Coordinates of C-alpha atoms in Angstrom, one line a residue:
D1159 CA 30.9 -12.7 5.4
E1160 CA 34.3 -11.2 4.8
D1161 CA 35.7 -14.7 4.0
A1162 CA 33.1 -15.2 1.3
R1163 CA 34.4 -15.9 -2.2
D1164 CA 32.8 -16.4 -5.5
T1165 CA 33.7 -18.8 -8.3
K1166 CA 32.8 -19.3 -11.9
G1167 CA 31.7 -22.7 -13.2
I1168 CA 29.8 -24.4 -15.9
I1169 CA 26.9 -26.7 -15.0
V1170 CA 27.0 -30.0 -16.8
Q1171 CA 24.4 -32.7 -17.3
A1172 CA 24.0 -35.0 -14.3
P1173 CA 25.1 -38.6 -15.2
D1174 CA 21.5 -39.7 -14.4
A1175 CA 18.8 -37.5 -15.7
T1176 CA 16.6 -38.5 -12.7
A1177 CA 19.3 -37.8 -10.1
P1178 CA 18.4 -34.8 -7.9
R1179 CA 21.8 -33.2 -8.3
L1180 CA 23.7 -30.9 -10.8
F1181 CA 27.4 -31.2 -11.4
Y1182 CA 29.5 -28.2 -12.4
L1183 CA 33.0 -27.6 -13.6
G1184 CA 34.8 -25.0 -11.5
Q1185 CA 36.5 -24.3 -8.2
S1186 CA 35.1 -25.8 -5.0
V1187 CA 36.7 -26.0 -1.6
P1188 CA 35.7 -27.6 1.7
G1189 CA 33.3 -25.4 3.7
W1190 CA 31.2 -24.3 0.8
S1191 CA 28.5 -26.9 1.4
G1192 CA 25.1 -25.3 2.0
G1193 CA 26.1 -22.1 0.3
P1194 CA 23.9 -20.7 -2.4
A1195 CA 24.8 -20.8 -6.1
F1196 CA 23.6 -18.3 -8.7
D1197 CA 23.8 -18.1 -12.5
S1198 CA 25.3 -15.3 -14.5
K1199 CA 22.0 -13.3 -14.2
A1200 CA 22.0 -13.6 -10.4
R1201 CA 19.2 -16.1 -10.4
F1202 CA 19.3 -18.7 -7.6
V1203 CA 20.2 -22.2 -8.9
G1204 CA 20.7 -24.3 -5.8
F1205 CA 23.0 -25.1 -2.9
H1206 CA 26.5 -26.4 -2.9
Q1207 CA 26.9 -30.0 -1.6
G1208 CA 30.4 -31.1 -1.7
K1209 CA 31.8 -33.4 -4.4
L1210 CA 31.1 -36.7 -5.9
N1211 CA 34.0 -38.5 -7.7
N1212 CA 35.9 -35.2 -7.3
R1213 CA 33.3 -33.2 -9.1
P1214 CA 31.5 -30.3 -7.4
K1215 CA 27.8 -30.7 -7.2
L1216 CA 24.6 -28.7 -6.4
V1217 CA 21.3 -29.5 -4.9
P1218 CA 19.0 -27.8 -7.4
F1219 CA 16.3 -25.4 -6.2
S1220 CA 13.6 -27.4 -7.9
I1221 CA 14.1 -30.2 -5.3
F1222 CA 13.0 -27.7 -2.6
W1223 CA 10.3 -26.0 -4.6
E1224 CA 8.5 -29.3 -5.2
N1225 CA 8.2 -29.7 -1.4
D1226 CA 4.8 -28.4 -0.2
H1227 CA 6.1 -27.5 3.3
F1228 CA 9.0 -25.5 1.9
R1229 CA 6.7 -23.5 -0.4
E1230 CA 4.3 -22.8 2.5
R1231 CA 7.2 -21.4 4.7
I1232 CA 8.4 -19.2 1.8
A1233 CA 4.9 -17.9 1.3
R1234 CA 4.7 -16.9 5.0
D1235 CA 7.8 -14.8 4.6
L1236 CA 6.4 -12.8 1.7
R1237 CA 4.8 -9.5 2.4
P1238 CA 1.5 -10.2 4.2
T1239 CA -1.8 -9.2 2.6
Y1240 CA -3.8 -8.9 5.8
I1241 CA -3.7 -7.2 9.2
W1242 CA -4.9 -9.2 12.2
S1243 CA -3.8 -6.6 14.8
L1244 CA -3.1 -2.9 14.5
D1245 CA 0.3 -3.3 16.1
G1246 CA 1.0 -6.9 15.2
S1247 CA 0.5 -8.2 18.7
L1248 CA -2.4 -9.7 20.8
D1249 CA -2.2 -6.7 23.0
G1250 CA -3.1 -4.4 20.1
D1251 CA -6.6 -3.8 18.7
L1252 CA -7.6 -7.0 16.8
V1253 CA -8.9 -6.6 13.3
I1254 CA -12.0 -8.7 12.5
G1255 CA -14.1 -8.4 9.4
R1256 CA -11.8 -6.2 7.3
E1257 CA -10.5 -8.7 4.9
A1258 CA -12.1 -6.8 1.9
F1259 CA -10.2 -3.6 2.8
C1260 CA -6.9 -5.5 3.1
N1261 CA -7.6 -7.2 -0.3
A1262 CA -8.4 -3.9 -2.0
V1263 CA -5.3 -2.0 -0.7
H1264 CA -3.0 -5.0 -1.6
E1265 CA -4.4 -5.3 -5.1
M1266 CA -4.1 -1.5 -5.7
A1267 CA -0.7 -1.1 -4.1
T1268 CA 0.9 -4.0 -6.0
G1269 CA -0.4 -2.8 -9.3
R1270 CA -2.7 -5.7 -9.9
A1271 CA -5.7 -3.4 -10.2
P1272 CA -4.4 -0.4 -12.0
H1273 CA -7.8 0.9 -13.0
T1274 CA -9.2 0.8 -9.5
R1275 CA -8.4 4.2 -8.1
G1276 CA -10.3 4.3 -4.8
I1277 CA -11.9 2.4 -1.8
W1278 CA -15.2 3.5 -0.3
I1279 CA -15.8 2.2 3.2
R1280 CA -19.5 2.2 3.8
R1281 CA -21.6 1.3 6.8
Y1282 CA -24.7 -0.8 6.4
K1283 CA -26.6 1.5 8.7
P1284 CA -24.8 4.9 9.0
E1285 CA -27.4 6.2 11.5
D1286 CA -26.4 3.4 14.0
P1287 CA -23.3 4.7 16.0
S1288 CA -22.3 1.1 16.8
Q1289 CA -21.7 0.4 13.0
S1290 CA -18.8 2.8 13.1
A1291 CA -16.8 0.4 15.2
G1292 CA -13.4 0.2 13.5
L1293 CA -14.0 2.9 11.0
G1294 CA -11.7 5.3 12.8
Y1295 CA -8.9 2.7 12.5
S1296 CA -9.0 2.6 8.7
L1297 CA -6.3 5.2 8.2
Q1298 CA -4.0 3.4 10.6
M1299 CA -4.8 0.2 8.7
L1300 CA -4.1 1.9 5.4
D1301 CA -0.7 3.1 6.4
Q1302 CA 0.3 -0.3 7.8
L1303 CA -0.9 -2.1 4.7
L1304 CA 1.1 0.4 2.5
R1305 CA 4.2 -0.4 4.5
Q1306 CA 3.6 -4.1 4.2
N1307 CA 3.4 -3.7 0.4
G1308 CA 6.7 -1.8 0.3
L1309 CA 5.4 1.8 0.2
T1310 CA 7.0 4.2 2.6
Q1311 CA 4.9 7.3 2.1
K1312 CA 1.9 7.7 4.4
A1313 CA -1.5 8.6 3.1
M1314 CA -2.5 12.3 3.2
R1315 CA -5.4 12.7 5.6
I1316 CA -8.0 15.2 4.4
S1317 CA -10.9 16.2 6.7
L1318 CA -14.3 17.1 5.3
F1319 CA -15.7 20.2 7.0
P1320 CA -19.5 20.2 7.6
G1321 CA -19.7 23.9 8.3
T1322 CA -18.2 25.2 5.0
R1323 CA -19.8 25.8 1.7
D1324 CA -16.6 25.9 -0.3
L1325 CA -15.0 22.6 0.5
L1326 CA -12.4 22.9 -2.3
A1327 CA -11.1 26.2 -0.9
K1328 CA -11.0 24.7 2.6
I1329 CA -9.0 21.7 1.5
A1330 CA -6.5 24.0 -0.2
E1331 CA -6.3 26.2 2.8
K1332 CA -5.4 23.3 5.1
H1333 CA -3.0 21.4 2.8
L1334 CA -1.6 23.9 0.2
D1335 CA 0.4 27.0 1.0
D1336 CA -0.8 30.2 -0.7
W1337 CA -2.8 28.4 -3.3
T1338 CA -6.5 28.9 -4.1
P1339 CA -8.6 26.7 -6.5
V1340 CA -9.5 29.1 -9.3
A1341 CA -11.3 28.0 -12.5
A1342 CA -9.6 28.6 -15.8
D1343 CA -10.7 31.2 -18.3
G1344 CA -13.8 30.0 -20.1
V1345 CA -15.2 28.1 -17.1
A1346 CA -15.3 31.0 -14.7
D1347 CA -18.3 31.3 -12.4
D1348 CA -20.2 33.5 -14.9
Q1349 CA -19.1 31.7 -18.0
T1350 CA -20.5 28.2 -17.7
S1351 CA -22.6 25.9 -15.6
D1352 CA -22.0 25.5 -11.8
D1353 CA -20.8 21.9 -12.3
A1354 CA -18.4 22.8 -15.1
H1355 CA -17.0 25.6 -13.0
E1356 CA -16.6 23.6 -9.8
K1357 CA -15.1 20.6 -11.7
D1358 CA -12.4 22.8 -13.2
R1359 CA -11.6 24.1 -9.7
A1360 CA -11.4 20.4 -8.5
K1361 CA -9.0 19.6 -11.4
G1362 CA -6.8 22.5 -10.3
L1363 CA -6.8 21.3 -6.7
V1364 CA -5.9 17.7 -7.8
R1365 CA -3.0 19.1 -9.8
A1366 CA -1.7 21.0 -6.8
L1367 CA -2.1 18.0 -4.5
T1368 CA -0.3 15.8 -7.0
A1369 CA 2.7 18.2 -7.1
K1370 CA 2.9 18.5 -3.4
L1371 CA 2.8 14.7 -3.0
N1372 CA 5.3 14.2 -5.9
A1373 CA 2.9 11.5 -7.1
K1374 CA 3.6 9.6 -10.3
P1375 CA 1.8 6.8 -12.1
E1376 CA 4.6 4.4 -11.3
N1377 CA 4.5 5.5 -7.7
P1378 CA 1.0 6.7 -6.8
A1379 CA 0.3 8.7 -3.7
W1380 CA -2.7 8.0 -1.4
I1381 CA -5.3 10.4 0.0
Y1382 CA -7.6 9.5 2.9
F1383 CA -10.8 11.4 3.2
D1384 CA -12.0 11.3 6.8
T1385 CA -15.5 10.7 7.9
P1386 CA -17.3 14.0 8.3
A1387 CA -18.7 14.7 11.7
A1388 CA -22.1 15.7 10.2
S1389 CA -23.7 16.1 6.8
L1390 CA -21.9 18.5 4.4
Q1391 CA -23.7 21.5 3.1
T1392 CA -25.2 21.0 -0.4
Q1393 CA -22.6 22.9 -2.3
A1394 CA -19.7 21.2 -0.4
Q1395 CA -21.2 17.8 -1.0
R1396 CA -21.5 18.5 -4.7
Q1397 CA -17.9 19.7 -4.8
F1398 CA -16.8 16.5 -3.1
Q1399 CA -18.6 14.3 -5.6
L1400 CA -16.9 16.3 -8.5
L1401 CA -13.5 16.0 -6.8
I1402 CA -13.9 12.2 -6.6
D1403 CA -14.9 12.1 -10.2
V1404 CA -11.7 13.9 -11.1
L1405 CA -9.6 11.6 -8.9
L1406 CA -10.9 8.5 -10.6
Y1407 CA -9.1 9.6 -13.8
Q1408 CA -5.7 10.3 -12.1
P1409 CA -3.3 7.3 -12.5
Q1410 CA -0.9 8.9 -10.1
L1411 CA -3.3 9.1 -7.2
R1412 CA -5.3 6.6 -5.1
F1413 CA -7.8 7.5 -2.4
V1414 CA -10.0 6.1 0.4
V1415 CA -13.4 7.6 1.4
A1416 CA -14.4 6.7 4.9
G1417 CA -18.2 6.9 5.4
S1418 CA -20.0 9.6 3.4
E1419 CA -22.8 7.2 2.5
T1420 CA -25.1 10.0 1.4
F1421 CA -22.9 10.8 -1.6
T1422 CA -23.4 9.4 -5.1
I1423 CA -20.4 8.0 -6.9
A1424 CA -21.6 6.9 -10.3
R1425 CA -18.7 4.8 -11.4
D1426 CA -17.8 1.1 -11.7
T1427 CA -17.8 -0.5 -8.2
H1428 CA -16.2 -3.7 -7.1
S1429 CA -16.3 -6.0 -4.1
D1430 CA -14.1 -9.0 -5.0
V1431 CA -10.6 -9.6 -6.2
Q1432 CA -11.5 -11.1 -9.6
S1433 CA -13.7 -8.2 -10.5
I1434 CA -11.1 -5.6 -9.5
E1435 CA -8.3 -7.3 -11.4
N1436 CA -10.4 -7.7 -14.6
S1437 CA -11.7 -4.2 -14.7
R1438 CA -10.6 -1.9 -17.5
L1439 CA -12.5 1.2 -16.4
P1440 CA -11.8 3.6 -13.6
G1441 CA -13.6 2.3 -10.6
I1442 CA -14.0 2.0 -6.8
W1443 CA -13.8 -0.9 -4.4
E1444 CA -16.8 -0.9 -2.0
E1445 CA -16.3 -2.3 1.5
F1446 CA -19.3 -2.6 3.8
I1447 CA -18.8 -2.6 7.6
G1448 CA -21.0 -2.7 10.6
Q1449 CA -21.7 -6.5 10.6
F1450 CA -19.5 -9.6 10.7
Q1451 CA -20.0 -13.3 10.3
E1452 CA -18.4 -16.5 11.7
S1453 CA -16.1 -16.7 8.7
D1454 CA -14.6 -13.3 9.7
V1455 CA -13.7 -14.6 13.1
K1456 CA -12.2 -17.8 11.6
F1457 CA -10.2 -15.7 9.2
T1458 CA -8.6 -13.6 12.0
L1459 CA -7.9 -16.7 14.0
N1460 CA -6.1 -18.3 11.1
E1461 CA -4.0 -15.1 10.6
I1462 CA -3.0 -15.2 14.3
K1463 CA -2.2 -18.9 14.0
N1464 CA 0.0 -18.3 10.9
A1465 CA 1.7 -15.3 12.4
H1466 CA 2.7 -17.2 15.6
R1467 CA 3.4 -20.5 13.8
L1468 CA 0.8 -22.2 16.0
D1469 CA 0.2 -25.8 15.1
F1470 CA -3.4 -26.8 15.5
A1471 CA -5.8 -28.4 13.1
P1472 CA -8.7 -26.7 11.3
N1473 CA -11.3 -28.4 13.6
N1474 CA -9.6 -26.6 16.5
V1475 CA -10.3 -23.3 14.7
D1476 CA -13.9 -24.3 14.4
N1477 CA -14.1 -25.2 18.1
I1478 CA -12.4 -22.0 19.2
T1479 CA -14.7 -19.9 16.9
A1480 CA -17.8 -21.6 18.4
N1481 CA -16.5 -20.7 21.9
L1482 CA -15.8 -17.1 21.0
L1483 CA -19.3 -16.6 19.6
Q1484 CA -21.2 -18.5 22.3
G1485 CA -24.0 -16.4 23.6
I1486 CA -23.5 -13.6 21.1
E1487 CA -26.8 -12.5 19.6
K1488 CA -27.1 -12.9 15.8
D1489 CA -29.6 -12.4 13.1
G1490 CA -29.4 -15.6 10.9
T1491 CA -25.7 -15.8 10.2
V1492 CA -24.9 -12.1 10.8
Y1493 CA -23.6 -10.5 14.0
Q1494 CA -23.6 -6.8 14.6
S1495 CA -20.4 -4.9 15.1
V1496 CA -21.4 -3.7 18.6
H1497 CA -20.3 -7.2 19.7
L1498 CA -16.8 -7.0 18.1
A1499 CA -15.1 -5.7 21.2
E1500 CA -16.3 -8.7 23.3
V1501 CA -15.4 -11.2 20.6
A1502 CA -11.9 -9.6 20.4
R1503 CA -11.5 -9.8 24.1
R1504 CA -12.4 -13.5 24.1
M1505 CA -10.1 -14.1 21.2
R1506 CA -7.1 -12.4 22.9
T1507 CA -7.6 -14.5 26.0
E1508 CA -8.0 -17.7 24.1
M1509 CA -4.9 -17.2 21.9
R1510 CA -2.7 -16.4 24.9
T1511 CA -3.3 -19.9 26.2
F1512 CA -1.5 -21.2 23.1
L1513 CA 1.5 -18.9 23.5
T1514 CA 2.3 -19.7 27.1

């Protein structure tokens, strides 16, 4: 506002310690009521509210912060942790059963889990094509979650090539100009074991990728390894496992592995927020997909409810969930992901009735 002005003042003790107002000494003019007040360190203090006995006064921020409804509304305006739709609308692909992935990206992107370097998305039954439902959306989800957490750089997508023996060289060919992963002197092909030789080449590849991405520990870059179309050749698979082992010790990089369940990653694994935040060793968050439960459907419903400011009680969520899952086959409490499309269709139809 071009008419905005600032003033300097000194906050003095309210005449009554229990009074929900602060008085200050300084300039105040009509029309300032409702304007924010800040201290000398630009911290929000409260709102102007006219004068009392010719003394300017403020409504302190603590008055608002003690209000549960106010805190809830503020929380809604913070960067969201979860994704309920790939494009943020009911017309987009709805996201059900991916709470763990959202939690992992949020914890890692905000620095709350500095030792967790990767996420491994695994299917319960990789041989079942229906269990791959949603796996292909993981990169899009990752980029959206990174944006929600204030990061503008998209993840680098790296494909794994089943037909190649030298995966490290193939990755370099696709993503690095005129650079080939060559082992250093002393760990050349004829100077040491195969694993030591390939691991040194993997280290060189990681250094080159780090430089290309301009990755730094205070601003890590993300790499997304796509699901291979078929099993990798033995040498390529071993190279990939060594590459992951190297990445686990790079504080300037984070990664996601989609699928690749035949690999062995012998490091600390996590599947809950408390574990990931308390870990002090390089590790990986494991997310399992291919199945969902009633709680996953309720979670997405609540995210839609909050996003659209819909006002209905928890028992309404329970009733809607029951309707969405009616007639859907389950094993105990578990539903197979082959039914996700139908549940999402029903959810989209049901939620539109609350928005019209």
